[in-house]
Amino acid sequence: MGESKPLFRDLTAEDPDPETTEIESLCMNCGDNGTTRLLLTRIPFFKEVVLMSFDCPHCDFKNNEIQPGGRIEEKGVRIKLKVETQKDLNRNVVKSDFTAIKIPELDFEIPSQSQKGEVTTVEGVLDRIVRGLSQDQETRRKEHAEAAAQIDAFIDKVTNLKQLESPFTMV
């Protein structure tokens, strides 16, 4: 009989067999069946988590999220990053449901519990901000032109951060 492996294993690039579980599940976008992949893992210096990825071959809907795999700690950790180079934009960000993200230079905050947890990069966080703000902009331009113009200007500021026109801080 083979050696038993722990339920939650360390997330490392050297793991040749990360033991994902695939299950057929309902697509909430089109109603057909897609595939959900689950990976129980331990992220070093973070905690045990369940990484979930859904893909629908019928409508191309995709969803990725991270859920706690163990108890939630009473106190969190505050990390402050000065983003100055392309390498900084590529830094990994492990965001739980309870994470708040701030960009002081833009007076911008993603409040805790407003988004699902995810594993992304600094650039991925900026992309998600742009996607979220861009939703319904066409309708907004017709119905609330002034508000839409302000949102477009803010989207430009976030896009400029991605271009590293000036350093910024992510907390």
Coordinates of C-alpha atoms in Angstrom, one line a residue:
M1 CA 0.0 0.0 0.0
G2 CA 1.3 3.5 -0.9
E3 CA 2.4 6.1 1.5
S4 CA -0.5 8.2 2.8
K5 CA -0.2 11.9 2.0
P6 CA -1.6 14.7 4.2
L7 CA -5.0 16.2 3.2
F8 CA -3.6 19.7 3.0
R9 CA -0.1 19.7 1.3
D10 CA 2.2 22.7 0.9
L11 CA 1.8 24.6 -2.3
T12 CA 5.1 24.3 -4.1
A13 CA 6.2 24.4 -7.7
E14 CA 8.2 21.2 -7.1
D15 CA 5.1 19.1 -6.3
P16 CA 4.7 16.8 -9.4
D17 CA 1.2 15.6 -8.3
P18 CA -0.8 18.2 -6.5
E19 CA -3.9 15.9 -6.3
T20 CA -6.7 18.0 -7.7
T21 CA -10.3 16.7 -7.5
E22 CA -12.6 17.3 -10.5
I23 CA -16.3 17.2 -10.2
E24 CA -19.1 17.9 -12.7
S25 CA -21.2 20.9 -11.6
L26 CA -23.9 23.2 -12.8
C27 CA -22.9 26.4 -14.6
M28 CA -24.7 29.3 -13.0
N29 CA -24.3 31.3 -16.2
C30 CA -25.9 29.0 -18.8
G31 CA -27.4 26.1 -16.9
D32 CA -25.3 23.4 -18.6
N33 CA -22.7 21.3 -16.8
G34 CA -19.1 22.4 -16.4
T35 CA -16.1 21.2 -14.4
T36 CA -15.1 22.3 -10.9
R37 CA -11.5 21.6 -9.8
L38 CA -10.6 21.6 -6.1
L39 CA -7.1 21.7 -4.6
L40 CA -6.7 21.4 -0.9
T41 CA -3.4 23.0 -0.1
R42 CA -1.4 24.9 2.5
I43 CA 0.1 28.2 1.3
P44 CA 3.4 28.9 3.2
F45 CA 3.1 31.7 5.7
F46 CA -0.7 31.9 5.1
K47 CA -2.9 29.0 6.0
E48 CA -4.8 25.9 4.7
V49 CA -7.1 26.8 1.8
V50 CA -9.3 25.2 -0.8
L51 CA -8.6 26.5 -4.3
M52 CA -11.6 26.2 -6.6
S53 CA -11.7 26.7 -10.4
F54 CA -14.8 26.4 -12.5
D55 CA -14.9 26.1 -16.3
C56 CA -17.9 25.8 -18.6
P57 CA -17.1 24.5 -22.1
H58 CA -20.6 25.6 -23.3
C59 CA -20.5 29.3 -22.6
D60 CA -16.8 29.8 -21.7
F61 CA -17.7 31.1 -18.2
K62 CA -14.8 30.8 -15.7
N63 CA -14.6 31.4 -12.0
N64 CA -11.7 31.0 -9.5
E65 CA -11.9 31.5 -5.8
I66 CA -10.2 30.6 -2.6
Q67 CA -11.9 29.5 0.6
P68 CA -10.5 28.9 4.1
G69 CA -9.6 25.3 4.7
G70 CA -9.3 25.7 8.5
R71 CA -10.3 28.1 11.2
I72 CA -10.1 31.8 10.6
E73 CA -7.5 33.5 12.8
E74 CA -8.6 36.1 15.3
K75 CA -6.1 38.7 14.0
G76 CA -4.9 39.3 10.5
V77 CA -1.6 40.5 9.0
R78 CA -1.1 43.9 7.4
I79 CA 1.3 44.0 4.5
K80 CA 2.4 47.2 2.8
L81 CA 4.0 47.0 -0.6
K82 CA 5.6 49.9 -2.5
V83 CA 5.1 49.1 -6.2
E84 CA 7.9 50.5 -8.4
T85 CA 8.9 47.9 -10.9
Q86 CA 7.4 45.3 -13.3
K87 CA 8.6 42.6 -10.8
D88 CA 6.5 44.3 -8.1
L89 CA 3.4 44.1 -10.4
N90 CA 4.0 40.3 -10.8
R91 CA 4.1 39.7 -7.0
N92 CA 1.6 37.2 -5.8
V93 CA -1.4 38.3 -3.7
V94 CA -3.3 35.8 -1.6
K95 CA -6.5 37.5 -0.7
S96 CA -9.1 35.9 1.6
D97 CA -12.8 37.0 1.8
F98 CA -11.8 39.1 4.8
T99 CA -9.0 41.0 3.2
A100 CA -9.3 44.8 2.6
I101 CA -7.0 46.3 0.0
K102 CA -6.1 50.0 -0.1
I103 CA -4.3 52.1 -2.6
P104 CA -3.7 55.4 -0.7
E105 CA -2.5 57.3 -3.7
L106 CA -5.9 57.0 -5.3
D107 CA -7.8 57.1 -2.0
F108 CA -9.2 53.7 -3.0
E109 CA -10.3 50.7 -0.9
I110 CA -11.7 47.3 -1.6
P111 CA -13.6 46.6 1.7
S112 CA -13.3 43.4 3.6
Q113 CA -16.0 40.8 2.6
S114 CA -16.9 42.6 -0.6
Q115 CA -15.2 40.1 -2.9
K116 CA -14.4 36.4 -2.8
G117 CA -10.9 35.3 -1.9
E118 CA -8.5 34.7 -4.7
V119 CA -4.8 34.0 -5.6
T120 CA -3.7 36.7 -8.0
T121 CA -0.9 39.3 -8.6
V122 CA -0.7 43.0 -7.9
E123 CA -1.5 43.5 -11.6
G124 CA -4.4 41.1 -11.3
V125 CA -5.9 43.2 -8.5
L126 CA -5.6 46.3 -10.7
D127 CA -7.2 44.5 -13.6
R128 CA -10.1 43.4 -11.3
I129 CA -10.6 47.0 -10.2
V130 CA -10.8 48.1 -13.9
R131 CA -13.2 45.3 -14.8
G132 CA -15.5 46.1 -11.8
L133 CA -15.6 49.8 -12.6
S134 CA -16.1 49.2 -16.3
Q135 CA -19.3 47.1 -15.7
D136 CA -22.4 49.0 -16.8
Q137 CA -20.3 52.0 -18.0
E138 CA -22.2 52.0 -21.4
T139 CA -25.5 52.4 -19.6
R140 CA -24.1 54.8 -17.1
R141 CA -22.8 57.0 -20.0
K142 CA -26.3 57.3 -21.3
E143 CA -28.1 57.8 -18.0
H144 CA -25.5 59.5 -15.8
A145 CA -22.9 61.0 -18.1
E146 CA -21.2 63.0 -15.4
A147 CA -20.7 60.0 -13.0
A148 CA -19.6 57.9 -16.0
A149 CA -17.0 60.5 -16.9
Q150 CA -15.6 60.5 -13.3
I151 CA -15.4 56.7 -13.3
D152 CA -13.6 56.8 -16.7
A153 CA -11.1 59.2 -15.3
F154 CA -10.6 56.9 -12.3
I155 CA -10.2 53.9 -14.6
D156 CA -7.4 55.9 -16.4
K157 CA -5.7 56.5 -13.1
V158 CA -5.7 52.7 -12.3
T159 CA -4.5 51.9 -15.8
N160 CA -1.6 54.4 -15.3
L161 CA -0.6 52.5 -12.1
K162 CA -0.3 49.4 -14.3
Q163 CA 2.0 51.4 -16.6
L164 CA 4.1 52.3 -13.6
E165 CA 4.0 56.0 -14.5
S166 CA 4.6 56.6 -10.8
P167 CA 5.3 54.4 -7.8
F168 CA 2.3 53.5 -5.6
T169 CA 1.5 51.7 -2.4
M170 CA -0.8 48.7 -1.9
V171 CA -1.8 47.9 1.7

